[in-house]
Coordinates of C-alpha atoms in Angstrom, one line a residue:
Chain A
M619 CA -16.1 131.8 -0.5
E620 CA -13.2 129.7 -1.8
G621 CA -14.8 126.8 -3.4
E622 CA -12.6 123.8 -4.1
V623 CA -9.0 124.6 -5.1
V624 CA -6.5 122.0 -6.2
L625 CA -3.0 122.6 -7.4
L626 CA -1.2 119.9 -9.6
D627 CA 2.4 120.7 -9.1
F628 CA 6.0 119.4 -8.9
W629 CA 8.1 120.4 -5.9
P630 CA 11.2 122.0 -7.7
S631 CA 9.1 123.9 -10.3
M632 CA 9.6 127.7 -10.1
F633 CA 6.4 128.0 -12.0
G634 CA 4.5 126.0 -9.5
M635 CA 6.1 128.0 -6.6
R636 CA 4.6 131.3 -8.1
T637 CA 1.1 129.8 -7.8
R638 CA 1.8 128.5 -4.3
I639 CA 3.0 132.0 -3.2
A640 CA -0.1 133.7 -4.7
L641 CA -2.5 131.3 -3.0
A642 CA -0.6 131.8 0.3
E643 CA -0.6 135.5 0.0
K644 CA -4.4 135.4 -0.4
Q645 CA -4.7 132.8 2.4
I646 CA -6.5 130.3 0.1
K647 CA -6.8 126.8 1.4
Y648 CA -6.1 124.3 -1.3
E649 CA -5.1 120.7 -2.0
Y650 CA -1.6 120.3 -3.2
R651 CA -1.0 117.2 -5.5
E652 CA 2.5 116.2 -6.4
E653 CA 2.8 115.0 -9.9
D654 CA 5.3 112.4 -11.2
L655 CA 6.4 113.9 -14.5
R656 CA 7.6 110.6 -15.9
N657 CA 4.2 109.1 -15.2
K658 CA 1.6 112.0 -15.5
S659 CA -1.8 111.5 -13.8
A660 CA -5.0 111.1 -15.7
L661 CA -6.2 114.3 -14.0
L662 CA -3.2 116.3 -15.3
L663 CA -3.7 115.0 -18.8
Q664 CA -7.4 115.8 -18.6
M665 CA -7.0 119.3 -17.1
N666 CA -4.1 120.3 -19.4
P667 CA -4.5 118.3 -22.5
V668 CA -2.8 120.9 -24.7
H669 CA 0.6 121.2 -23.0
K670 CA 0.4 118.3 -20.4
K671 CA 2.5 120.4 -18.0
I672 CA 2.4 121.6 -14.4
P673 CA 1.3 123.7 -12.6
V674 CA -2.4 123.4 -13.2
L675 CA -4.8 125.2 -10.9
I676 CA -8.2 123.6 -10.6
H677 CA -10.9 125.9 -9.1
N678 CA -14.4 124.3 -8.6
G679 CA -13.4 121.6 -11.2
K680 CA -12.3 124.2 -13.9
P681 CA -8.6 124.2 -14.9
I682 CA -6.4 127.3 -15.3
C683 CA -3.0 126.7 -16.9
E684 CA 0.3 128.7 -17.2
S685 CA 1.7 130.1 -14.0
L686 CA 1.4 133.9 -14.7
I687 CA -2.2 133.3 -16.0
Q688 CA -2.9 131.5 -12.7
V689 CA -1.5 134.3 -10.6
Q690 CA -3.6 136.9 -12.4
Y691 CA -6.7 134.6 -12.0
I692 CA -6.1 134.3 -8.3
D693 CA -5.6 138.1 -8.1
E694 CA -8.9 138.7 -9.9
V695 CA -11.0 136.2 -8.1
W696 CA -9.8 137.0 -4.6
N697 CA -9.6 140.8 -5.2
D698 CA -10.5 141.8 -1.7
R699 CA -7.0 141.0 -0.1
A700 CA -3.3 141.3 -0.8
P701 CA -3.5 142.8 -4.3
L702 CA -0.7 141.6 -6.6
L703 CA -1.1 143.8 -9.7
P704 CA -1.4 147.5 -9.0
P705 CA -4.6 149.4 -10.0
N706 CA -2.8 151.8 -12.5
P707 CA -2.9 150.4 -16.2
Y708 CA 0.7 151.6 -17.0
Q709 CA 2.2 150.1 -13.8
R710 CA 0.3 146.9 -14.6
A711 CA 1.8 146.8 -18.1
T712 CA 5.3 147.4 -16.6
A713 CA 4.8 144.5 -14.0
R714 CA 3.6 142.2 -16.8
F715 CA 6.5 143.2 -19.1
W716 CA 9.2 142.3 -16.5
A717 CA 7.4 139.1 -15.6
D718 CA 7.4 138.2 -19.2
F719 CA 11.1 139.1 -19.4
V720 CA 11.7 136.6 -16.5
D721 CA 9.8 134.0 -18.4
K722 CA 11.7 134.6 -21.7
K723 CA 15.2 134.8 -20.2
I724 CA 15.9 133.5 -16.7
Y725 CA 14.6 129.9 -17.0
D726 CA 16.4 129.1 -20.3
L727 CA 19.7 130.9 -19.3
G728 CA 19.7 129.3 -15.9
G729 CA 19.1 125.9 -17.5
K730 CA 22.1 126.4 -19.8
L731 CA 24.3 126.8 -16.7
W732 CA 23.8 123.3 -15.6
R733 CA 23.1 121.6 -19.0
T734 CA 26.1 122.9 -20.8
K735 CA 29.8 123.4 -20.5
G736 CA 32.7 125.6 -21.9
E737 CA 31.9 128.5 -24.2
E738 CA 28.2 127.9 -24.2
Q739 CA 28.0 127.9 -20.4
E740 CA 30.2 131.0 -20.2
A741 CA 28.0 132.9 -22.7
A742 CA 24.8 131.9 -20.8
K743 CA 26.4 133.0 -17.5
K744 CA 27.3 136.4 -18.9
E745 CA 23.8 136.9 -20.4
L746 CA 22.1 135.7 -17.1
I747 CA 24.1 138.3 -15.1
E748 CA 23.1 141.0 -17.5
C749 CA 19.4 140.0 -17.2
L750 CA 19.6 139.9 -13.4
K751 CA 21.2 143.4 -13.4
L752 CA 18.5 144.7 -15.6
L753 CA 15.9 143.4 -13.1
E754 CA 17.9 144.7 -10.1
G755 CA 17.7 148.2 -11.9
Q756 CA 13.9 147.9 -11.9
L757 CA 13.9 147.5 -8.1
G758 CA 15.5 150.9 -7.5
D759 CA 15.4 151.8 -3.9
N760 CA 12.0 150.0 -3.3
P761 CA 11.8 147.1 -0.8
Y762 CA 9.8 145.1 -3.5
F763 CA 9.2 145.2 -7.3
G764 CA 5.6 146.1 -6.3
G765 CA 6.9 149.2 -4.5
K766 CA 6.2 149.3 -0.8
D767 CA 4.3 146.0 -1.1
F768 CA 5.0 142.6 -2.4
G769 CA 3.5 142.3 -5.9
F770 CA 3.1 140.5 -9.2
L771 CA 6.8 140.8 -10.4
D772 CA 8.0 139.8 -6.9
V773 CA 5.9 136.6 -7.2
A774 CA 7.1 135.9 -10.8
L775 CA 10.8 136.2 -9.9
V776 CA 11.4 135.1 -6.3
P777 CA 11.0 131.3 -7.0
F778 CA 14.2 131.4 -9.0
Y779 CA 16.0 132.4 -5.8
C780 CA 16.0 128.8 -4.6
W781 CA 17.7 127.8 -8.0
F782 CA 20.4 130.5 -7.7
Y783 CA 22.5 128.2 -5.5
T784 CA 22.5 125.5 -8.3
Y785 CA 23.3 128.1 -11.0
E786 CA 26.2 129.5 -8.9
K787 CA 27.6 126.0 -8.2
F788 CA 27.6 125.0 -11.9
G789 CA 28.6 128.4 -13.2
R790 CA 31.2 129.0 -10.6
F791 CA 30.2 132.5 -9.8
S792 CA 28.4 134.5 -7.1
I793 CA 25.1 136.2 -7.9
E794 CA 25.3 138.2 -4.8
A795 CA 28.7 139.6 -5.9
E796 CA 27.1 140.8 -9.2
C797 CA 23.7 141.8 -7.9
P798 CA 23.8 142.6 -4.1
K799 CA 20.5 144.5 -4.1
L800 CA 18.7 141.6 -5.8
I801 CA 19.9 139.1 -3.2
A802 CA 18.9 141.5 -0.4
W803 CA 15.4 141.7 -2.0
A804 CA 15.2 137.9 -2.2
K805 CA 16.2 137.6 1.5
R806 CA 13.6 140.2 2.4
C807 CA 11.0 138.1 0.5
M808 CA 12.0 135.0 2.3
Q809 CA 11.0 136.7 5.6
K810 CA 7.4 136.4 4.3
E811 CA 5.7 133.2 5.3
S812 CA 4.0 132.9 1.9
V813 CA 7.5 132.8 0.2
A814 CA 9.4 130.8 2.8
K815 CA 6.8 128.0 2.8
S816 CA 6.5 127.9 -1.0
L817 CA 10.0 127.8 -2.2
A818 CA 12.0 124.5 -2.1
D819 CA 15.2 124.1 -0.2
Q820 CA 18.2 125.2 -2.4
E821 CA 20.4 122.2 -1.5
K822 CA 17.5 119.9 -2.4
I823 CA 17.2 121.6 -5.7
Y824 CA 21.0 121.1 -6.3
D825 CA 20.7 117.4 -5.5
F826 CA 17.7 117.1 -7.8
V827 CA 19.7 118.6 -10.6
L828 CA 22.7 116.3 -10.0
H829 CA 20.3 113.3 -10.3
L830 CA 18.5 114.8 -13.3
K831 CA 21.8 115.3 -15.1
K832 CA 22.7 111.6 -14.5
A833 CA 19.3 110.5 -15.7
L834 CA 19.6 112.6 -18.8
G835 CA 23.1 111.5 -19.5
I836 CA 24.6 115.0 -19.2
E837 CA 28.2 115.1 -18.0
Chain B
M102 CA -10.1 162.0 -23.8
E103 CA -8.6 165.1 -25.3
N104 CA -5.0 165.6 -26.2
E105 CA -4.3 161.9 -26.1
E106 CA -1.2 161.0 -28.1
V107 CA -1.1 157.5 -29.3
V108 CA 1.8 156.3 -31.5
L109 CA 2.5 152.7 -32.8
L110 CA 6.0 151.7 -33.8
S111 CA 5.1 148.9 -36.3
F112 CA 6.0 146.9 -39.4
W113 CA 3.4 146.1 -42.0
A114 CA 4.1 142.3 -42.2
C115 CA 4.5 141.8 -38.4
T116 CA 1.7 139.7 -36.9
F117 CA 2.2 141.0 -33.4
A118 CA 1.9 144.6 -34.6
G119 CA -1.2 143.6 -36.6
K120 CA -2.9 142.6 -33.3
V121 CA -2.4 146.0 -31.9
R122 CA -3.7 147.7 -35.1
V123 CA -6.9 145.7 -35.1
A124 CA -7.5 146.4 -31.3
L125 CA -7.0 150.2 -31.8
A126 CA -9.3 150.1 -34.8
E127 CA -12.0 148.1 -32.9
K128 CA -11.9 150.7 -30.1
G129 CA -11.9 153.6 -32.6
I130 CA -8.7 155.0 -31.2
E131 CA -6.9 157.4 -33.5
Y132 CA -3.1 156.9 -33.6
K133 CA 0.0 157.7 -35.6
S134 CA 1.6 154.6 -37.1
M135 CA 5.3 154.7 -37.7
E136 CA 6.7 152.1 -40.0
Q137 CA 10.1 150.8 -38.7
D138 CA 13.1 149.6 -40.6
M139 CA 13.6 146.1 -39.2
V140 CA 17.2 145.9 -40.4
T141 CA 18.5 149.3 -39.2
K142 CA 16.6 150.0 -36.1
G143 CA 15.8 153.7 -35.5
D144 CA 16.6 155.7 -32.4
L145 CA 13.1 156.0 -31.3
L146 CA 12.5 152.2 -31.3
L147 CA 15.8 151.6 -29.4
K148 CA 14.9 154.3 -26.9
M149 CA 11.3 153.0 -26.3
N150 CA 12.2 149.3 -26.3
P151 CA 15.8 149.1 -25.1
V152 CA 15.4 145.6 -23.6
H153 CA 14.1 143.7 -26.7
K154 CA 14.5 146.3 -29.5
K155 CA 11.4 144.9 -31.2
I156 CA 8.1 146.1 -32.5
P157 CA 5.3 146.6 -31.8
V158 CA 5.7 149.4 -29.3
L159 CA 2.7 151.5 -28.3
I160 CA 3.6 155.0 -27.0
H161 CA 0.8 156.5 -25.1
N162 CA 1.4 160.1 -24.0
G163 CA 5.1 159.6 -24.4
K164 CA 5.3 156.3 -22.3
P165 CA 6.1 153.1 -24.0
I166 CA 4.3 149.7 -23.7
C167 CA 6.0 146.7 -25.2
E168 CA 4.9 143.1 -26.0
S169 CA 1.7 142.7 -28.0
Q170 CA -0.3 140.8 -25.4
I171 CA 0.6 143.4 -22.7
I172 CA -0.3 146.2 -25.2
L173 CA -3.7 144.6 -25.9
Q174 CA -4.5 144.3 -22.2
Y175 CA -3.3 147.9 -21.6
I176 CA -5.5 149.2 -24.4
D177 CA -8.4 147.2 -23.1
E178 CA -7.9 148.7 -19.5
I179 CA -7.5 152.3 -20.7
W180 CA -10.4 152.3 -23.2
P181 CA -12.7 149.7 -21.5
H182 CA -16.0 150.9 -22.8
K183 CA -15.9 150.3 -26.5
S184 CA -15.4 146.8 -27.9
P185 CA -14.0 145.2 -24.7
L186 CA -11.5 142.5 -25.6
L187 CA -11.2 140.4 -22.4
P188 CA -14.5 139.2 -20.9
L189 CA -15.4 140.1 -17.3
D190 CA -15.5 136.6 -15.9
P191 CA -12.0 135.7 -14.4
H192 CA -12.1 132.0 -15.7
Q193 CA -13.1 133.2 -19.2
R194 CA -10.2 135.8 -19.0
A195 CA -7.8 133.0 -18.0
V196 CA -9.0 130.8 -20.9
A197 CA -8.6 133.8 -23.4
R198 CA -5.1 134.5 -22.1
F199 CA -4.2 130.8 -22.4
W200 CA -5.2 130.6 -26.1
A201 CA -3.5 134.0 -26.9
D202 CA -0.3 132.5 -25.4
F203 CA -0.8 129.3 -27.4
I204 CA -1.1 131.3 -30.6
D205 CA 2.0 133.4 -29.8
T206 CA 4.1 130.3 -29.1
K207 CA 2.7 127.4 -31.2
I208 CA 1.0 129.0 -34.2
C209 CA 3.9 131.6 -34.6
E210 CA 6.7 129.2 -34.4
L211 CA 5.2 126.4 -36.5
G212 CA 3.9 128.9 -39.1
K213 CA 7.5 130.2 -39.6
K214 CA 8.9 126.8 -39.8
I215 CA 6.6 125.9 -42.7
W216 CA 8.4 128.4 -45.0
K217 CA 11.8 127.9 -43.5
T218 CA 12.0 124.1 -43.7
K219 CA 12.1 121.4 -46.4
G220 CA 11.4 117.7 -46.9
E221 CA 10.6 115.5 -43.9
E222 CA 11.0 118.3 -41.4
K223 CA 8.5 120.4 -43.3
E224 CA 6.0 117.6 -43.3
A225 CA 6.3 117.1 -39.6
V226 CA 5.8 120.8 -39.0
K227 CA 2.7 120.9 -41.3
K228 CA 1.2 118.1 -39.3
E229 CA 1.7 119.8 -36.0
F230 CA 0.5 123.1 -37.4
M231 CA -2.8 121.6 -38.6
E232 CA -3.3 119.9 -35.2
S233 CA -2.8 123.2 -33.5
L234 CA -5.2 125.0 -35.8
K235 CA -7.7 122.2 -35.1
L236 CA -7.4 122.8 -31.4
L237 CA -8.2 126.4 -32.0
E238 CA -11.1 125.5 -34.3
G239 CA -12.4 123.4 -31.4
E240 CA -12.2 126.3 -29.1
L241 CA -14.2 128.4 -31.5
G242 CA -17.0 125.8 -31.6
D243 CA -20.2 127.1 -33.0
K244 CA -19.7 130.7 -32.0
P245 CA -19.3 133.4 -34.7
Y246 CA -16.2 134.7 -32.9
F247 CA -13.9 133.4 -30.2
G248 CA -15.1 136.3 -28.1
G249 CA -18.8 135.0 -28.6
E250 CA -21.1 137.5 -30.4
N251 CA -18.3 140.0 -30.9
L252 CA -14.5 140.1 -31.6
G253 CA -12.5 139.4 -28.5
Y254 CA -9.0 138.9 -27.3
V255 CA -8.4 135.6 -29.0
D256 CA -9.9 136.8 -32.3
V257 CA -7.6 139.8 -32.3
S258 CA -4.6 137.6 -31.4
L259 CA -5.2 135.0 -34.1
L260 CA -6.3 137.3 -37.1
P261 CA -2.9 138.6 -38.1
F262 CA -1.6 135.0 -38.3
S263 CA -4.4 134.1 -40.6
C264 CA -3.1 136.6 -43.2
W265 CA -0.1 134.2 -43.6
F266 CA -2.4 131.2 -44.3
Y267 CA -2.3 131.7 -48.1
A268 CA 1.5 131.8 -48.1
Q269 CA 1.8 128.8 -45.9
E270 CA -0.6 126.8 -48.1
K271 CA 1.3 127.7 -51.3
V272 CA 4.7 127.0 -49.8
G273 CA 3.5 123.9 -47.8
D274 CA 1.3 122.5 -50.6
F275 CA -1.7 121.9 -48.4
S276 CA -5.2 123.4 -47.7
I277 CA -6.1 124.7 -44.3
E278 CA -9.8 124.9 -45.4
T279 CA -10.0 121.1 -46.0
D280 CA -9.2 120.3 -42.3
C281 CA -10.4 123.5 -40.6
P282 CA -13.4 124.8 -42.6
K283 CA -14.9 126.6 -39.6
L284 CA -11.7 128.5 -39.0
I285 CA -11.5 129.7 -42.6
A286 CA -15.2 130.7 -42.3
W287 CA -14.2 132.6 -39.2
T288 CA -11.4 134.5 -41.0
T289 CA -13.8 135.5 -43.9
R290 CA -16.4 136.7 -41.3
C291 CA -13.8 138.8 -39.5
M292 CA -12.3 140.3 -42.7
E293 CA -15.8 141.7 -43.4
K294 CA -15.3 144.1 -40.5
D295 CA -13.6 147.3 -41.5
S296 CA -11.5 147.4 -38.3
V297 CA -10.0 144.1 -39.4
S298 CA -9.6 144.5 -43.2
R299 CA -8.1 148.0 -42.9
S300 CA -5.6 147.0 -40.2
L301 CA -4.2 143.8 -41.8
P302 CA -2.0 143.1 -44.8
D303 CA -3.2 141.4 -48.0
Q304 CA -2.5 137.7 -48.2
Q305 CA -0.9 138.0 -51.7
K306 CA 1.5 140.7 -50.4
I307 CA 2.5 138.4 -47.5
Y308 CA 3.0 135.6 -50.0
R309 CA 5.4 137.7 -52.0
F310 CA 7.1 138.8 -48.8
V311 CA 7.6 135.0 -47.8
L312 CA 9.1 134.2 -51.2
G313 CA 11.6 137.1 -50.7
L314 CA 12.4 135.7 -47.2
R315 CA 12.9 132.2 -48.5
K316 CA 15.4 133.6 -51.1
L317 CA 17.2 135.6 -48.3
F318 CA 17.4 132.5 -46.0
G319 CA 18.4 130.3 -48.9
V320 CA 15.4 127.9 -48.6
E321 CA 14.6 126.2 -51.8
E322 CA 13.0 122.8 -52.4

């Protein structure tokens, strides 16, 4: 019994993509509502008054904010199918740790690649590669971070894959050259319908960033 | 469970470590606390948390768990029967996690800025800090604890930060109780519990620590 599920989102957001993937994995029907972040809807401001940010998941009228909290909520409510977090507490802690690492590192470092230039950009590139290598190390020889099955950390990280093209263009480097196993993992994930339908097109993301830089007055 | 080895790599003034100490005390878990040198980090810390090199680190039967929110959820899952921290209902769990995240980002960052900044910047920070505390007070409502009748996840997450209130009020020249009387009543209520008062540092000691930090960072009015 699903009830009413609404997702307030913005198409290029990697955070929104996580929630889209989790809902798709669990085959939940929901209403997707695109937000204009320059003109936030009354519903968004009502449902997330603290941060006023997307994504917001609204289940039977009650809001859940923050993407990783949403993914855990989805996993707990629809616990009869496609489990995302493993049952073992230590493995759960490990998955949460690396998802938190993605949140702390990848978004900001990736952002620096298109927002900055020169030494600052180079330093961000170097650190981003180190972080991606650490994540690649966690994969080991498994097909997914969740082991045999797609799981919580896969959901947390794979949305960044559609942003890699943008990072590579601005940073003038190849993530595949540095982290071949990670790219192989991402391509494997893209074979899943839940992922392919939830991620944005990488060229559209690049165009979006070009327009955003102009709008923000960043050379 | 027999032969459980629980070790906590900690630092007395650290709010994040304080959360873990309160949680372990609430659950009656015996553990060995190892005070860490935050300047010259020891081999065990670097081995157990090579990614961030930070405390707290909980080491359970030799396996490390890092990041305070992740540690709290781990403790709650391993020892679920005594003093459960997260509620059973998924929406209430999501709400608890949301506020814990708010505390870790807003309260922590703004709280630090109060003693690190001066003049107009400090005034702006104080204003935002009080607004954030008011939001939390609103979440508490008329309940004795954020967790309802008992201490819960949000209580444990916020309590260590409340040890810094006295220092922040002195340095910032304001009164938290004036604007958030219910929140201060909540801290007093919580400190009556042994599990809390024995796990957290004295506010005066934190104040002296903050004065030392201000000297170190060269922050003077």
